[in-house]
Coordinates of N, CA, C and O in Angstrom, one line a residue:
Q126 N -15.9 -18.2 11.8 CA -16.2 -16.8 11.6 C -14.8 -16.1 11.7 O -14.0 -16.4 12.5
A127 N -14.7 -15.1 10.8 CA -13.4 -14.3 10.8 C -13.8 -12.8 11.0 O -14.9 -12.4 10.8
Q128 N -12.8 -12.1 11.4 CA -12.9 -10.7 11.5 C -11.9 -10.0 10.7 O -10.7 -10.4 10.7
L129 N -12.2 -8.9 10.1 CA -11.3 -8.0 9.4 C -11.3 -6.6 10.0 O -12.4 -6.0 10.1
V130 N -10.2 -6.2 10.4 CA -10.1 -4.9 11.1 C -9.2 -4.0 10.2 O -8.0 -4.3 10.1
E131 N -9.8 -2.9 9.8 CA -9.0 -1.9 8.9 C -8.5 -0.8 9.8 O -9.1 -0.4 10.8
S132 N -7.4 -0.2 9.3 CA -6.9 1.0 10.0 C -6.1 1.8 8.9 O -5.8 1.3 7.9
G133 N -5.8 3.1 9.3 CA -5.0 3.9 8.4 C -5.7 5.0 7.6 O -5.0 5.7 6.9
G134 N -7.0 5.0 7.7 CA -7.7 6.1 7.0 C -7.4 7.5 7.6 O -6.8 7.6 8.7
G135 N -7.9 8.5 6.9 CA -7.7 9.8 7.5 C -8.0 10.9 6.4 O -8.5 10.6 5.4
L136 N -7.5 12.1 6.8 CA -7.6 13.3 5.9 C -6.3 13.6 5.4 O -5.3 13.7 6.1
V137 N -6.2 13.8 4.1 CA -5.0 14.2 3.4 C -5.2 15.2 2.3 O -6.3 15.2 1.7
Q138 N -4.2 16.0 2.0 CA -4.4 16.9 0.9 C -4.1 16.2 -0.4 O -3.4 15.2 -0.5
P139 N -4.6 16.8 -1.5 CA -4.3 16.2 -2.8 C -2.8 16.1 -3.0 O -2.0 17.0 -2.7
G140 N -2.4 14.9 -3.6 CA -0.9 14.7 -3.8 C -0.3 14.0 -2.6 O 0.9 13.5 -2.8
G141 N -1.0 13.8 -1.5 CA -0.5 13.2 -0.4 C -0.6 11.7 -0.4 O -1.0 11.1 -1.4
S142 N -0.2 11.0 0.7 CA -0.2 9.6 0.8 C -0.8 9.1 2.0 O -0.8 9.8 3.1
L143 N -1.4 7.9 1.9 CA -1.9 7.2 3.1 C -1.6 5.7 2.9 O -1.5 5.2 1.8
R144 N -1.5 5.0 4.0 CA -1.4 3.5 3.9 C -2.5 2.9 4.8 O -2.6 3.2 6.0
L145 N -3.3 2.1 4.2 CA -4.3 1.3 4.8 C -3.8 -0.1 5.2 O -3.1 -0.7 4.4
S146 N -4.3 -0.6 6.3 CA -3.9 -1.9 6.7 C -5.2 -2.7 7.1 O -6.2 -2.1 7.6
C147 N -5.2 -4.0 6.9 CA -6.4 -4.8 7.3 C -5.8 -6.1 7.8 O -5.1 -6.8 7.1
E148 N -6.2 -6.4 9.0 CA -5.7 -7.7 9.6 C -6.9 -8.6 9.8 O -8.0 -8.2 10.4
A149 N -6.7 -9.9 9.4 CA -7.7 -10.9 9.6 C -7.5 -11.7 10.9 O -6.3 -12.0 11.2
S150 N -8.5 -12.1 11.6 CA -8.4 -12.9 12.7 C -9.6 -13.8 12.9 O -10.6 -13.6 12.2
G151 N -9.5 -14.8 13.8 CA -10.7 -15.6 14.0 C -10.4 -17.0 13.5 O -9.3 -17.5 13.4
S152 N -11.5 -17.7 13.2 CA -11.4 -19.1 12.8 C -11.1 -19.2 11.3 O -12.0 -19.4 10.5
I153 N -9.8 -19.1 11.0 CA -9.3 -19.1 9.7 C -8.4 -20.3 9.4 O -7.5 -20.5 10.2
F154 N -8.7 -21.1 8.4 CA -7.8 -22.1 8.0 C -6.8 -21.6 7.0 O -5.6 -21.8 7.1
S155 N -7.3 -20.9 6.0 CA -6.5 -20.2 5.0 C -7.2 -19.0 4.4 O -8.4 -18.9 4.5
I156 N -6.4 -18.2 3.8 CA -7.0 -17.0 3.1 C -6.5 -17.0 1.7 O -5.4 -17.2 1.4
N157 N -7.5 -16.9 0.8 CA -7.2 -16.9 -0.6 C -7.0 -15.4 -1.0 O -6.2 -14.7 -0.5
D158 N -7.9 -15.0 -1.9 CA -7.8 -13.6 -2.4 C -8.1 -12.6 -1.3 O -9.0 -12.8 -0.5
M159 N -7.4 -11.5 -1.3 CA -7.7 -10.3 -0.4 C -7.8 -9.1 -1.3 O -7.2 -9.0 -2.4
G160 N -8.5 -8.1 -0.8 CA -8.7 -6.9 -1.7 C -9.2 -5.7 -1.0 O -9.6 -5.8 0.2
W161 N -9.1 -4.6 -1.7 CA -9.7 -3.4 -1.2 C -10.7 -2.9 -2.2 O -10.5 -2.9 -3.4
Y162 N -11.8 -2.4 -1.6 CA -12.9 -1.8 -2.4 C -13.2 -0.4 -1.8 O -12.8 -0.2 -0.6
R163 N -13.9 0.4 -2.5 CA -14.3 1.7 -1.9 C -15.7 2.1 -2.4 O -16.1 1.7 -3.4
Q164 N -16.3 2.9 -1.6 CA -17.6 3.4 -1.9 C -17.6 4.9 -1.6 O -17.5 5.3 -0.4
A165 N -17.8 5.7 -2.6 CA -18.0 7.2 -2.4 C -19.5 7.5 -2.2 O -20.3 6.7 -2.6
P166 N -19.8 8.6 -1.6 CA -21.2 9.0 -1.4 C -22.0 9.0 -2.7 O -21.6 9.6 -3.7
G167 N -23.1 8.3 -2.7 CA -24.0 8.3 -3.8 C -23.5 7.4 -5.0 O -24.2 7.3 -6.0
K168 N -22.5 6.6 -4.7 CA -22.0 5.7 -5.7 C -21.9 4.3 -5.2 O -22.0 4.0 -4.0
E169 N -21.8 3.3 -6.2 CA -21.7 1.9 -5.8 C -20.3 1.6 -5.4 O -19.4 2.3 -5.7
R170 N -20.2 0.5 -4.6 CA -18.9 0.1 -4.1 C -18.2 -0.5 -5.4 O -18.7 -1.2 -6.2
E171 N -16.9 -0.1 -5.4 CA -16.1 -0.5 -6.6 C -14.8 -1.1 -6.1 O -14.2 -0.8 -5.1
L172 N -14.2 -2.0 -7.0 CA -13.0 -2.6 -6.7 C -11.8 -1.6 -6.9 O -11.8 -0.8 -7.8
V173 N -10.9 -1.7 -5.9 CA -9.7 -0.8 -6.0 C -8.5 -1.7 -6.4 O -7.8 -1.4 -7.4
A174 N -8.3 -2.8 -5.6 CA -7.2 -3.6 -5.9 C -7.4 -5.0 -5.2 O -8.0 -5.0 -4.2
T175 N -6.8 -6.0 -5.8 CA -6.9 -7.4 -5.2 C -5.5 -8.0 -5.3 O -4.7 -7.6 -6.2
I176 N -5.3 -9.0 -4.4 CA -4.1 -9.7 -4.4 C -4.4 -11.2 -4.1 O -5.1 -11.4 -3.1
T177 N -3.8 -12.1 -4.8 CA -4.0 -13.5 -4.6 C -3.0 -14.0 -3.5 O -2.1 -13.2 -3.1
S178 N -3.2 -15.2 -3.1 CA -2.3 -15.7 -2.0 C -0.9 -15.9 -2.5 O 0.0 -15.8 -1.6
D179 N -0.7 -16.0 -3.8 CA 0.7 -16.0 -4.3 C 1.2 -14.7 -4.8 O 2.3 -14.6 -5.4
G180 N 0.5 -13.6 -4.5 CA 1.0 -12.3 -4.8 C 0.6 -11.7 -6.1 O 1.1 -10.6 -6.4
T181 N -0.3 -12.3 -6.9 CA -0.7 -11.7 -8.1 C -1.7 -10.6 -7.8 O -2.7 -10.7 -7.1
T182 N -1.4 -9.4 -8.5 CA -2.2 -8.2 -8.1 C -3.1 -7.8 -9.3 O -2.8 -8.1 -10.5
K183 N -4.1 -7.1 -9.0 CA -5.0 -6.5 -10.0 C -5.5 -5.1 -9.5 O -5.8 -5.0 -8.3
Y184 N -5.5 -4.1 -10.4 CA -5.9 -2.8 -10.0 C -7.0 -2.2 -10.9 O -7.0 -2.5 -12.1
A185 N -7.8 -1.3 -10.3 CA -8.7 -0.5 -11.1 C -7.8 0.4 -11.9 O -6.8 0.9 -11.5
D186 N -8.3 0.7 -13.1 CA -7.5 1.7 -14.0 C -7.3 3.0 -13.3 O -6.3 3.6 -13.5
S187 N -8.2 3.4 -12.5 CA -8.2 4.8 -11.9 C -7.1 4.9 -10.8 O -6.7 6.0 -10.5
V188 N -6.5 3.8 -10.4 CA -5.5 3.8 -9.3 C -4.2 3.2 -9.8 O -3.2 3.3 -9.0
K189 N -4.1 2.7 -11.0 CA -2.9 2.1 -11.4 C -1.7 3.1 -11.4 O -1.9 4.2 -11.9
G190 N -0.6 2.7 -10.9 CA 0.6 3.6 -10.9 C 0.6 4.5 -9.7 O 1.6 5.1 -9.4
R191 N -0.5 4.5 -8.9 CA -0.6 5.3 -7.7 C -0.7 4.5 -6.4 O -0.2 4.9 -5.4
F192 N -1.5 3.4 -6.5 CA -1.7 2.6 -5.4 C -1.0 1.3 -5.5 O -0.8 0.7 -6.6
T193 N -0.6 0.7 -4.4 CA 0.1 -0.6 -4.3 C -0.5 -1.4 -3.3 O -0.5 -1.0 -2.1
I194 N -0.9 -2.6 -3.6 CA -1.5 -3.6 -2.7 C -0.4 -4.6 -2.3 O 0.4 -5.0 -3.2
S195 N -0.4 -5.0 -1.1 CA 0.6 -6.0 -0.7 C 0.0 -6.8 0.5 O -1.0 -6.4 1.1
R196 N 0.6 -8.0 0.8 CA 0.1 -8.8 1.9 C 1.2 -9.5 2.6 O 2.2 -9.7 2.0
D197 N 0.9 -9.7 3.9 CA 1.9 -10.5 4.7 C 1.1 -11.7 5.2 O 0.3 -11.6 6.1
N198 N 1.3 -12.8 4.5 CA 0.6 -14.0 4.8 C 0.8 -14.5 6.3 O -0.1 -15.1 6.9
A199 N 2.0 -14.3 6.8 CA 2.3 -14.7 8.1 C 1.5 -14.0 9.2 O 1.2 -14.5 10.2
K200 N 1.1 -12.7 8.8 CA 0.3 -11.9 9.7 C -1.1 -11.7 9.3 O -1.9 -10.9 9.9
N201 N -1.5 -12.5 8.3 CA -2.9 -12.4 7.8 C -3.3 -10.9 7.5 O -4.4 -10.5 7.9
T202 N -2.4 -10.2 6.9 CA -2.6 -8.8 6.7 C -2.5 -8.4 5.3 O -1.6 -8.9 4.5
V203 N -3.3 -7.5 4.8 CA -3.2 -6.9 3.5 C -3.1 -5.4 3.7 O -3.8 -4.8 4.6
R204 N -2.3 -4.7 2.9 CA -2.1 -3.3 3.0 C -2.4 -2.6 1.6 O -2.3 -3.3 0.6
L205 N -2.7 -1.3 1.7 CA -2.9 -0.6 0.5 C -2.1 0.7 0.6 O -2.5 1.6 1.4
Q206 N -1.0 0.9 -0.1 CA -0.2 2.1 -0.1 C -0.8 3.0 -1.2 O -0.9 2.6 -2.4
M207 N -1.3 4.2 -0.8 CA -1.9 5.1 -1.7 C -1.1 6.4 -1.8 O -0.9 7.1 -0.8
N208 N -0.6 6.6 -3.0 CA 0.2 7.8 -3.3 C -0.5 8.7 -4.3 O -1.4 8.3 -5.0
S209 N 0.0 9.9 -4.3 CA -0.6 10.9 -5.3 C -2.1 10.9 -5.2 O -2.8 10.8 -6.3
L210 N -2.6 11.0 -4.0 CA -4.1 11.0 -3.9 C -4.8 12.1 -4.5 O -4.2 13.3 -4.6
K211 N -5.9 11.8 -5.0 CA -6.7 12.8 -5.7 C -8.1 13.0 -5.0 O -8.5 12.2 -4.2
L212 N -8.7 14.2 -5.3 CA -10.0 14.4 -4.6 C -11.0 13.3 -4.8 O -11.7 12.9 -3.9
E213 N -10.9 12.7 -6.0 CA -11.9 11.6 -6.3 C -11.6 10.3 -5.7 O -12.3 9.3 -5.8
D214 N -10.5 10.2 -4.9 CA -10.2 9.0 -4.2 C -10.9 9.0 -2.8 O -10.9 8.0 -2.1
T215 N -11.6 10.1 -2.5 CA -12.4 10.2 -1.3 C -13.5 9.2 -1.3 O -14.3 9.1 -2.2
A216 N -13.5 8.3 -0.2 CA -14.5 7.2 -0.1 C -14.2 6.5 1.2 O -13.2 6.7 1.9
V217 N -15.2 5.6 1.5 CA -14.9 4.7 2.6 C -14.3 3.4 1.9 O -14.8 2.9 0.9
Y218 N -13.2 3.0 2.4 CA -12.4 1.9 1.9 C -12.7 0.7 2.7 O -12.6 0.7 4.0
Y219 N -13.0 -0.4 2.0 CA -13.4 -1.7 2.7 C -12.4 -2.8 2.3 O -12.0 -2.9 1.1
C220 N -12.0 -3.6 3.3 CA -11.2 -4.7 3.1 C -12.1 -5.9 2.9 O -13.1 -6.1 3.5
K221 N -11.7 -6.8 2.0 CA -12.5 -8.0 1.7 C -11.5 -9.2 1.6 O -10.4 -9.1 1.0
A222 N -11.9 -10.3 2.1 CA -11.1 -11.5 2.0 C -11.9 -12.8 1.8 O -13.0 -12.9 2.3
H223 N -11.3 -13.7 1.0 CA -11.9 -15.0 0.8 C -11.2 -16.0 1.6 O -10.0 -16.2 1.5
F224 N -12.0 -16.7 2.5 CA -11.4 -17.6 3.5 C -11.8 -19.0 3.2 O -12.8 -19.3 2.6
L225 N -11.0 -19.9 3.8 CA -11.5 -21.3 4.0 C -11.4 -21.6 5.5 O -10.5 -21.2 6.2
N226 N -12.5 -22.1 6.1 CA -12.5 -22.5 7.5 C -11.9 -23.9 7.7 O -11.5 -24.5 6.7
S227 N -11.8 -24.3 8.9 CA -11.2 -25.6 9.2 C -11.8 -26.8 8.6 O -11.2 -27.9 8.5
L228 N -13.1 -26.6 8.1 CA -13.8 -27.7 7.4 C -13.7 -27.6 5.9 O -14.3 -28.4 5.2
G229 N -12.9 -26.6 5.5 CA -12.7 -26.5 4.0 C -13.8 -25.8 3.3 O -13.9 -25.8 2.1
I230 N -14.6 -25.1 4.1 CA -15.8 -24.4 3.6 C -15.4 -23.0 3.3 O -14.9 -22.3 4.2
P231 N -15.6 -22.5 2.0 CA -15.2 -21.1 1.7 C -16.2 -20.1 2.2 O -17.4 -20.4 2.2
F232 N -15.8 -19.0 2.6 CA -16.7 -17.9 2.9 C -15.9 -16.6 2.7 O -14.7 -16.5 2.6
V233 N -16.7 -15.5 2.6 CA -16.2 -14.2 2.3 C -16.6 -13.3 3.5 O -17.7 -13.4 4.0
D234 N -15.7 -12.4 3.8 CA -16.0 -11.4 4.9 C -15.5 -10.0 4.5 O -14.5 -9.9 3.7
W235 N -16.1 -9.0 5.0 CA -15.8 -7.6 4.8 C -15.4 -7.0 6.1 O -15.9 -7.3 7.2
G236 N -14.5 -6.0 6.0 CA -14.2 -5.1 7.1 C -15.3 -4.1 7.3 O -16.2 -4.0 6.5
Q237 N -15.1 -3.3 8.4 CA -16.2 -2.3 8.7 C -16.0 -1.0 7.9 O -16.9 -0.2 7.9
G238 N -14.9 -0.9 7.3 CA -14.6 0.3 6.4 C -13.8 1.4 7.2 O -13.9 1.5 8.4
T239 N -13.0 2.1 6.4 CA -12.2 3.2 7.0 C -12.3 4.4 6.0 O -12.2 4.2 4.8
Q240 N -12.6 5.6 6.6 CA -12.8 6.7 5.7 C -11.5 7.3 5.3 O -10.6 7.5 6.0
V241 N -11.4 7.6 4.0 CA -10.3 8.3 3.4 C -10.9 9.6 2.7 O -11.8 9.5 1.9
T242 N -10.4 10.7 3.2 CA -10.9 12.0 2.7 C -9.7 12.8 2.1 O -8.7 13.0 2.8
V243 N -9.8 13.1 0.8 CA -8.8 13.9 0.2 C -9.4 15.3 0.0 O -10.4 15.4 -0.8
S244 N -8.8 16.3 0.6 CA -9.4 17.6 0.6 C -8.3 18.7 0.7 O -7.3 18.5 1.3
L245 N -8.6 19.9 0.1 CA -7.7 21.0 0.1 C -7.7 21.6 1.5 O -8.7 21.6 2.2

């Protein structure tokens, strides 16, 4: 079993920046893909950005050029740098990771979510 703990959410004005962090801990043998998703009120959860273990990234069109995902494999951490934030970026942001346990069995886990509010 693994745990993902997010931090870094908050309230920011349009055009501002925030950095989210997510640290994995627990019974982890290895971590494959990691990513950030978000869910706004009344909407479905959507992909924001993902990063593979070798650093290949993928972004939603709505955040390309504004958000940057990165990871520190030594610290089992993934981060999301969010710049030029817009009102429509307001959502609960969730961290997701694909793990292998010590038996080589893959499993997926989610963080508890962190609120990002962009408001005047």
